[in-house]
CSV table of C-alpha atoms in Angstrom, one decimal:
chain,number,residue,atom,x,y,z
G,61,MET,CA,-0.9,-104.8,66.5
G,62,GLU,CA,-1.2,-106.9,69.3
G,63,ASN,CA,2.2,-106.6,71.6
G,64,ASP,CA,4.0,-104.8,68.6
G,65,ARG,CA,3.9,-108.4,66.9
G,66,LEU,CA,4.0,-108.8,63.4
G,67,ASP,CA,2.1,-112.5,63.0
G,68,PRO,CA,3.0,-114.6,59.8
G,69,TRP,CA,0.4,-116.9,60.9
G,70,GLY,CA,-3.1,-114.7,61.2
G,71,GLU,CA,-4.6,-111.4,60.5
G,72,THR,CA,-1.3,-108.8,60.9
G,73,SER,CA,-3.1,-105.7,59.4
G,74,VAL,CA,-0.5,-102.3,59.8
G,75,ASP,CA,-1.3,-99.2,60.1
G,76,ASN,CA,1.7,-97.3,60.2
G,77,TYR,CA,4.5,-99.0,58.7
G,78,GLN,CA,7.3,-96.1,60.3
G,79,ARG,CA,6.7,-97.8,63.4
G,80,LEU,CA,8.5,-100.7,62.0
G,81,HIS,CA,12.1,-99.3,61.0
G,82,ALA,CA,12.0,-98.0,65.2
G,83,GLU,CA,10.2,-101.3,66.4
G,84,PHE,CA,11.8,-104.2,64.6
G,85,GLY,CA,14.9,-102.7,62.5
G,86,ILE,CA,14.0,-102.7,59.3
G,87,GLU,CA,16.1,-100.3,57.7
G,88,ARG,CA,14.1,-98.0,55.0
G,89,MET,CA,14.5,-97.8,51.3
G,90,ASP,CA,16.2,-94.6,50.7
G,91,SER,CA,20.1,-95.3,51.3
G,92,VAL,CA,19.7,-98.3,48.6
G,93,LEU,CA,17.3,-96.7,45.9
G,94,PRO,CA,19.6,-94.9,43.6
G,95,ARG,CA,22.0,-97.8,42.7
G,96,PHE,CA,19.1,-99.2,40.9
G,97,LYS,CA,19.0,-98.3,37.5
G,98,THR,CA,16.1,-99.6,36.5
G,99,PRO,CA,13.1,-99.7,39.8
G,100,SER,CA,10.3,-101.8,39.6
G,101,LEU,CA,6.8,-101.1,40.1
G,102,HIS,CA,6.6,-101.8,43.6
G,103,MET,CA,10.0,-99.3,44.1
G,104,ARG,CA,8.9,-96.6,42.8
G,105,ARG,CA,5.8,-96.3,44.4
G,106,GLY,CA,6.6,-96.9,48.0
G,107,ILE,CA,5.0,-100.5,48.1
G,108,ASP,CA,8.4,-101.9,48.9
G,109,PHE,CA,8.7,-100.1,52.0
G,110,GLY,CA,11.8,-101.3,54.1
G,111,GLN,CA,14.8,-103.8,53.6
G,112,ARG,CA,17.6,-105.5,55.4
G,113,ASP,CA,21.1,-105.6,54.2
G,114,LEU,CA,19.6,-105.0,50.2
G,115,GLY,CA,23.5,-103.3,50.0
G,116,ARG,CA,24.7,-107.2,49.5
G,117,ILE,CA,22.7,-107.9,46.4
G,118,LEU,CA,23.9,-104.6,45.0
G,119,ASP,CA,27.0,-105.5,44.7
G,120,ALA,CA,26.8,-109.3,43.4
G,121,ILE,CA,24.9,-107.7,40.5
G,122,ASP,CA,27.5,-104.7,40.8
G,123,ASN,CA,30.5,-107.3,40.5
G,124,ASN,CA,28.5,-109.7,38.3
G,125,LYS,CA,28.8,-112.6,41.3
G,126,PRO,CA,26.5,-115.0,42.7
G,127,PHE,CA,23.2,-114.6,44.4
G,128,ALA,CA,20.2,-116.4,45.2
G,129,VAL,CA,16.7,-115.0,45.6
G,130,MET,CA,14.8,-117.3,48.0
G,131,SER,CA,10.9,-117.3,49.0
G,132,GLY,CA,8.5,-119.9,49.7
G,133,ILE,CA,4.6,-119.9,48.8
G,134,LYS,CA,2.3,-122.2,51.2
G,135,PRO,CA,0.0,-124.2,48.7
G,136,SER,CA,-3.1,-122.9,51.0
G,137,GLY,CA,-4.7,-122.0,47.8
G,138,ILE,CA,-3.9,-120.4,44.0
G,139,PHE,CA,-2.5,-118.2,43.7
G,140,HIS,CA,-4.4,-114.5,44.4
G,141,LEU,CA,-2.8,-110.7,44.7
G,142,GLY,CA,-1.2,-110.8,48.1
G,143,THR,CA,1.0,-113.3,47.1
G,144,LYS,CA,1.5,-112.3,43.0
G,145,MET,CA,3.5,-109.5,44.9
G,146,THR,CA,5.9,-111.5,46.6
G,147,ALA,CA,6.2,-113.1,42.8
G,148,ASP,CA,6.3,-110.2,41.3
G,149,ASP,CA,10.0,-109.1,43.3
G,150,MET,CA,11.1,-112.7,42.8
G,151,ILE,CA,10.8,-112.0,39.4
G,152,TYR,CA,12.0,-108.6,39.1
G,153,PHE,CA,15.1,-109.2,41.3
G,154,GLN,CA,16.0,-112.7,39.1
G,155,SER,CA,15.8,-110.5,36.1
G,156,LEU,CA,18.8,-108.1,37.1
G,157,SER,CA,21.5,-110.4,36.5
G,158,LYS,CA,22.2,-113.8,34.4
G,159,LYS,CA,23.7,-114.6,37.9
G,160,ALA,CA,20.7,-114.5,40.3
G,161,THR,CA,18.9,-118.1,40.7
G,162,VAL,CA,15.3,-118.4,42.0
G,163,PHE,CA,15.0,-120.9,45.6
G,164,TYR,CA,10.9,-120.9,45.3
G,165,ALA,CA,9.9,-123.2,48.0
G,166,ILE,CA,6.7,-124.8,48.0
G,167,ALA,CA,5.5,-124.7,51.4
G,168,ASP,CA,3.5,-127.5,52.0
G,169,VAL,CA,5.2,-128.4,55.6
G,170,GLU,CA,3.2,-125.2,56.9
G,171,ALA,CA,0.5,-125.4,55.2
G,172,PHE,CA,0.1,-128.4,56.8
G,173,ASN,CA,0.3,-127.3,59.7
G,174,ASP,CA,-1.2,-124.0,59.3
G,175,ASN,CA,-4.1,-125.2,57.4
G,176,GLY,CA,-4.8,-128.6,58.3
G,177,LEU,CA,-3.5,-129.4,54.5
G,178,SER,CA,-2.5,-132.7,53.3
G,179,LEU,CA,1.1,-133.0,51.3
G,180,GLN,CA,-1.6,-134.9,49.0
G,181,GLU,CA,-3.5,-131.7,48.8
G,182,SER,CA,-0.7,-129.4,48.5
G,183,SER,CA,1.2,-131.1,46.5
G,184,LYS,CA,-2.1,-130.6,44.0
G,185,ILE,CA,-2.2,-127.1,44.4
G,186,ALA,CA,1.4,-126.4,44.1
G,187,VAL,CA,1.3,-126.9,40.4
G,188,GLN,CA,-1.0,-124.6,39.6
G,189,ASN,CA,0.8,-122.3,41.6
G,190,VAL,CA,4.6,-123.4,40.2
G,191,ALA,CA,2.1,-122.3,37.0
G,192,ASP,CA,1.3,-118.8,38.1
G,193,ILE,CA,4.2,-117.9,38.6
G,194,LEU,CA,5.8,-118.8,35.2
G,195,ALA,CA,3.2,-117.3,33.7
G,196,LEU,CA,4.0,-113.7,35.8
G,197,GLY,CA,7.3,-114.0,34.1
G,198,LEU,CA,9.9,-116.4,36.6
G,199,ASP,CA,13.2,-118.0,34.4
G,200,PRO,CA,12.1,-121.7,34.5
G,201,GLU,CA,15.8,-122.2,33.3
G,202,ARG,CA,17.6,-120.1,36.6
G,203,ALA,CA,15.1,-121.5,39.4
G,204,VAL,CA,14.9,-124.6,41.8
G,205,VAL,CA,11.8,-125.4,43.1
G,206,TYR,CA,11.1,-127.9,45.8
G,207,LYS,CA,8.2,-129.5,47.9
G,208,GLN,CA,9.5,-128.5,51.6
G,209,SER,CA,8.4,-132.2,52.7
G,210,GLN,CA,10.7,-133.6,50.2
G,211,GLU,CA,14.0,-131.9,50.1
G,212,ILE,CA,16.5,-133.1,53.0
G,213,ARG,CA,19.1,-130.4,52.8
G,214,VAL,CA,16.2,-128.2,54.4
G,215,MET,CA,15.0,-130.9,56.9
G,216,ARG,CA,18.9,-132.0,57.8
G,217,LEU,CA,19.3,-127.9,58.5
G,218,ALA,CA,16.2,-127.7,60.5
G,219,THR,CA,16.9,-130.7,62.7
G,220,VAL,CA,20.6,-128.7,63.1
G,221,PHE,CA,19.1,-124.9,64.3
G,222,SER,CA,16.8,-126.6,66.0
G,223,ALA,CA,20.0,-127.4,69.2
G,224,GLY,CA,20.4,-123.5,68.7
G,225,VAL,CA,16.9,-122.2,69.7
G,226,THR,CA,15.3,-122.4,72.8
G,227,ASN,CA,11.3,-122.4,73.4
G,228,ASN,CA,11.6,-118.8,75.0
G,229,MET,CA,13.5,-117.6,71.8
G,230,LEU,CA,10.7,-118.9,69.7
G,231,ARG,CA,8.3,-117.3,72.2
G,232,ALA,CA,9.6,-114.1,71.9
G,233,ILE,CA,9.5,-113.7,68.4
G,234,TYR,CA,5.9,-115.6,67.3
G,235,GLY,CA,4.7,-115.7,70.6
G,236,GLU,CA,3.1,-119.1,71.4
G,237,ARG,CA,2.3,-121.4,69.1
G,238,GLN,CA,1.7,-124.9,68.7
G,239,VAL,CA,5.1,-127.5,68.0
G,240,GLY,CA,4.1,-127.4,64.3
G,241,LEU,CA,4.1,-123.9,63.8
G,242,TYR,CA,7.5,-123.1,65.9
G,243,LEU,CA,9.2,-126.6,63.3
G,244,SER,CA,7.5,-125.0,60.2
G,245,ALA,CA,9.9,-121.5,61.2
G,246,LEU,CA,12.9,-123.8,61.2
G,247,ILE,CA,12.1,-125.3,58.3
G,248,GLN,CA,11.4,-122.0,57.0
G,249,ALA,CA,15.0,-121.1,57.8
G,250,GLY,CA,16.4,-124.4,56.1
G,251,ASP,CA,14.7,-122.8,53.2
G,252,ILE,CA,16.3,-119.6,53.6
G,253,LEU,CA,19.8,-121.2,54.2
G,254,MET,CA,20.1,-124.0,52.2
G,255,PRO,CA,20.8,-121.8,48.7
G,256,GLN,CA,23.8,-121.1,50.8
G,257,LEU,CA,24.9,-125.2,50.8
G,258,PRO,CA,28.2,-126.3,48.8
G,259,GLU,CA,26.5,-128.2,46.7
G,260,PHE,CA,24.5,-124.4,45.3
G,261,GLY,CA,28.1,-123.0,45.5
G,262,GLY,CA,28.4,-122.4,48.3
G,263,PRO,CA,28.1,-118.9,51.0
G,264,LYS,CA,26.4,-116.4,49.2
G,265,PRO,CA,24.3,-113.0,49.3
G,266,VAL,CA,20.8,-114.3,49.5
G,267,LEU,CA,17.2,-112.2,49.2
G,268,VAL,CA,14.4,-113.2,50.6
G,269,PRO,CA,11.2,-110.5,49.5
G,270,VAL,CA,8.5,-110.9,51.8
G,271,GLY,CA,5.5,-108.9,53.5
G,272,ALA,CA,5.8,-107.1,56.5
G,273,ASP,CA,4.1,-109.9,58.5
G,274,GLN,CA,7.6,-112.4,57.4
G,275,ASP,CA,9.5,-110.5,59.0
G,276,PRO,CA,9.8,-113.3,62.4
G,277,HIS,CA,10.7,-115.5,59.9
G,278,ILE,CA,14.0,-113.3,59.1
G,279,ARG,CA,14.9,-112.6,61.8
G,280,LEU,CA,14.7,-116.4,63.4
G,281,SER,CA,17.0,-117.2,60.3
G,282,ARG,CA,19.5,-114.0,60.3
G,283,ASP,CA,19.9,-115.0,64.0
G,284,LEU,CA,20.8,-118.6,63.3
G,285,ALA,CA,23.1,-117.9,60.3
G,286,ASN,CA,25.0,-115.3,62.6
G,287,SER,CA,25.1,-118.6,65.1
G,288,PHE,CA,25.5,-121.3,62.5
G,289,GLN,CA,28.2,-119.3,60.5
G,290,LYS,CA,31.3,-121.3,61.7
G,291,ASP,CA,29.7,-124.5,61.0
G,292,PHE,CA,28.5,-123.6,58.0
G,293,GLY,CA,30.1,-120.0,57.0
G,294,PHE,CA,26.0,-118.3,56.4
G,295,ILE,CA,25.8,-114.9,55.1
G,296,PRO,CA,22.8,-113.9,57.0
G,297,PRO,CA,19.7,-113.2,54.7
G,298,SER,CA,19.0,-110.5,52.8
G,299,SER,CA,15.1,-109.3,53.0
G,300,ILE,CA,13.1,-106.7,51.4
G,301,TYR,CA,9.0,-105.6,52.3
G,302,HIS,CA,6.4,-105.4,50.8
G,303,LYS,CA,3.1,-103.7,52.4
G,304,LEU,CA,-0.3,-105.6,52.7
G,305,ILE,CA,-2.8,-104.7,50.1
G,306,LYS,CA,-5.7,-103.5,51.9
G,307,SER,CA,-8.6,-106.3,51.6
G,308,LEU,CA,-11.8,-105.7,49.5
G,309,ASP,CA,-14.1,-105.6,52.2
G,310,GLY,CA,-12.1,-102.7,54.0
G,311,ALA,CA,-9.9,-105.1,56.9
G,312,THR,CA,-7.6,-106.9,57.3
G,313,LYS,CA,-5.0,-107.5,54.6
G,314,MET,CA,-5.8,-109.9,51.2
G,315,SER,CA,-6.3,-113.2,52.7
G,316,LYS,CA,-6.6,-116.7,51.0
G,317,ARG,CA,-8.5,-117.5,54.7
G,318,SER,CA,-11.4,-115.4,53.7
G,319,SER,CA,-12.4,-115.7,49.7
G,320,ALA,CA,-14.6,-112.0,50.2
G,321,SER,CA,-11.7,-110.1,50.3
G,322,THR,CA,-9.8,-110.9,47.4
G,323,PHE,CA,-10.1,-112.5,44.0
G,324,TYR,CA,-7.5,-115.4,42.7
G,325,LEU,CA,-5.8,-116.0,39.5
G,326,ASN,CA,-7.8,-118.2,38.4
G,327,GLU,CA,-10.4,-116.8,39.6
G,328,ASP,CA,-13.7,-115.8,36.8
G,329,PRO,CA,-13.5,-112.5,35.2
G,330,ALA,CA,-16.6,-112.0,35.5
G,331,SER,CA,-16.6,-113.0,39.5
G,332,ALA,CA,-13.6,-111.5,40.7
G,333,ALA,CA,-15.1,-108.4,38.2
G,334,ARG,CA,-18.4,-108.6,40.6
G,335,LYS,CA,-16.2,-108.6,43.3
G,336,VAL,CA,-14.4,-104.9,42.4
G,337,MET,CA,-17.8,-103.7,42.4
G,338,SER,CA,-18.9,-104.5,45.8
G,339,GLY,CA,-15.8,-103.6,47.4
G,340,PHE,CA,-15.2,-101.1,50.0
G,341,THR,CA,-14.1,-97.7,49.0
G,342,GLY,CA,-12.3,-94.7,50.6
G,343,GLY,CA,-15.3,-92.5,49.4
G,344,ARG,CA,-17.7,-90.0,51.3
G,345,PRO,CA,-21.2,-91.0,52.3
G,346,THR,CA,-22.8,-89.1,49.2
G,347,VAL,CA,-21.9,-87.7,45.5
G,348,GLU,CA,-21.7,-83.5,46.9
G,349,GLU,CA,-19.7,-84.6,50.1
G,350,GLN,CA,-17.5,-86.3,47.7
G,351,ARG,CA,-17.4,-83.2,45.2
G,352,ARG,CA,-16.4,-80.5,48.0
G,353,ILE,CA,-14.4,-82.7,50.1
G,354,GLY,CA,-12.7,-85.5,48.1
G,355,GLY,CA,-11.9,-89.0,48.9
G,356,GLU,CA,-9.7,-91.0,50.9
G,357,ALA,CA,-7.3,-92.7,48.6
G,358,ASP,CA,-5.0,-94.2,51.0
G,359,LYS,CA,-8.0,-95.7,53.0
G,360,CYS,CA,-9.0,-97.3,49.7
G,361,PRO,CA,-9.0,-101.1,48.2
G,362,ILE,CA,-9.4,-100.1,45.3
G,363,TYR,CA,-7.0,-97.4,44.8
G,364,ASP,CA,-5.0,-99.9,46.3
G,365,LEU,CA,-5.7,-102.2,43.3
G,366,TYR,CA,-4.9,-99.5,41.3
G,367,LEU,CA,-1.4,-98.8,42.4
G,368,PHE,CA,-0.3,-102.5,43.7
G,369,HIS,CA,-1.6,-103.9,40.0
G,370,PHE,CA,-3.9,-102.6,37.1
G,371,ALA,CA,-2.5,-99.0,37.1
G,372,VAL,CA,0.6,-100.7,34.6
G,373,GLU,CA,1.8,-96.5,34.0
G,374,ASP,CA,2.9,-94.7,36.8
G,375,GLU,CA,1.1,-90.8,35.8
G,376,TYR,CA,-2.1,-93.4,35.7
G,377,ALA,CA,-1.5,-93.7,38.9
G,378,LYS,CA,-1.2,-90.7,39.9
G,379,ARG,CA,-3.7,-89.3,38.1
G,380,VAL,CA,-6.1,-91.8,40.2
G,381,TYR,CA,-5.1,-90.9,43.5
G,382,ASP,CA,-5.6,-87.0,42.0
G,383,GLU,CA,-8.7,-87.8,40.9
G,384,CYS,CA,-10.4,-89.1,43.9
G,385,TYR,CA,-8.7,-86.6,46.9
G,386,GLY,CA,-10.1,-83.4,44.1
G,387,GLY,CA,-13.3,-84.6,44.5
G,388,VAL,CA,-13.3,-85.2,40.3
G,389,ARG,CA,-13.4,-89.1,40.5
G,390,MET,CA,-16.3,-91.1,42.0
G,391,CYS,CA,-16.2,-94.6,43.7
G,392,GLY,CA,-19.3,-96.2,41.3
G,393,ASP,CA,-17.0,-94.6,37.9
G,394,CYS,CA,-13.9,-95.7,39.6
G,395,LYS,CA,-15.1,-99.2,40.7
G,396,LYS,CA,-16.3,-99.8,36.6
G,397,GLU,CA,-13.0,-98.4,35.3
G,398,LEU,CA,-11.4,-101.2,37.3
G,399,ALA,CA,-13.8,-103.5,36.9
G,400,THR,CA,-12.2,-103.5,33.4
G,401,LEU,CA,-8.9,-103.7,33.6
G,402,VAL,CA,-8.9,-107.0,36.3
G,403,LYS,CA,-11.0,-108.7,33.6
G,404,ARG,CA,-8.4,-108.1,30.8
G,405,TYR,CA,-6.1,-109.0,33.2
G,406,LEU,CA,-7.4,-111.9,34.5
G,407,GLU,CA,-8.3,-113.5,30.7
G,408,ALA,CA,-4.9,-112.9,29.9
G,409,HIS,CA,-3.3,-114.5,32.3
G,410,GLN,CA,-5.4,-117.4,32.8
G,411,LYS,CA,-4.9,-117.7,28.5
G,412,LYS,CA,-1.0,-117.7,29.8
G,413,ARG,CA,-1.6,-120.2,32.7
G,414,GLU,CA,-3.0,-122.9,31.3
G,415,SER,CA,0.0,-122.7,28.6
G,416,LEU,CA,2.2,-123.2,30.9
G,417,MET,CA,0.7,-126.1,32.9
G,418,LYS,CA,2.3,-129.0,31.1
G,419,ASP,CA,5.8,-127.0,32.1
G,420,ALA,CA,5.4,-126.4,35.6
G,421,GLU,CA,4.3,-130.1,36.1
G,422,GLU,CA,8.0,-130.7,34.0
G,423,LEU,CA,10.1,-128.0,36.1
G,424,LEU,CA,8.4,-129.5,39.5
G,425,GLU,CA,9.9,-132.8,37.9
G,426,LYS,CA,12.9,-131.9,36.7
G,427,SER,CA,13.9,-130.1,40.0
G,428,ARG,CA,13.0,-133.1,41.7
G,429,LYS,CA,15.2,-135.6,40.1
G,430,THR,CA,17.8,-132.8,39.8
G,431,LEU,CA,17.9,-131.6,44.0
G,432,ASP,CA,17.7,-135.9,44.5
G,433,SER,CA,20.4,-136.3,42.7
G,434,MET,CA,22.7,-134.0,44.5
G,435,ALA,CA,21.6,-135.0,47.4
G,436,ARG,CA,23.1,-138.8,47.2
């Protein structure tokens, strides 16, 4: 991490997640994990590695009190496996309580400032993104879906928050950036704190599931919640952090910016399988060496795909790991096995996703009308 800074708009990679606890104050999962009756796949496998004030959310669940799960996904492209992880956490926490409402922001302002996408382009992609999250299991009856550019409350909050920050504060968190990205950060703080406004039931715990690289937005939002607590009664938002899945080319995290580094949930299954077969591995230079000293699953993007997504059973993920390090599993066979799983998954997901496109359009329109009526 250059200058020990997590970069939500760059190609952040994290080699040692333990450093994040000490350097940024991200709390460990150990203290709260025993309170989960049915920990998620991410929790069981250490993929969700850290949190801030997650106990507040568990208190709300235990006492049957309302809470919100809030995250945004930038409509700069179709869902890939990195964005799927955030969606999976949103859906998991929604499933834990009937009192949980998901706030899903389509971050079209950020997509404009960071990726140069017009609002019209983002709007087309947004429908597909919503269809994806519905196919992954989001309950639309307990979800508020909106575009940043259309939500007046978010813009008002961003304007109010601008009076509570300085250029030096933003530089300390994000580094030197164009003003548009600083504005996007304030708008994201508006997204995160909007669920606590009176029209949504007033102050309540809000959980924000994100990748490790998005922590700067959480820190800014928590600072602003404290700064404006007297005016709005805000409770500082809670957060849970997942590890960054490795890129298929073995470089940095998976990113929409590089089609070779990932595959998309709408990608042709055969194309995705080919990417798996050509992906970087943690294998040794020769079969003989692999059999003698074993592979390095912890460095392997192919193993990450098993661990994070495609080895549904924990025992299966452990077997892949043990066979790799034990020199039993060869990289070619491992890739073929994974390619079959990937093709099967994408075929099923895409069929379901296609059947939900109309539902996605209707959810966007229904949410827009509801939010507009509440703003009057």
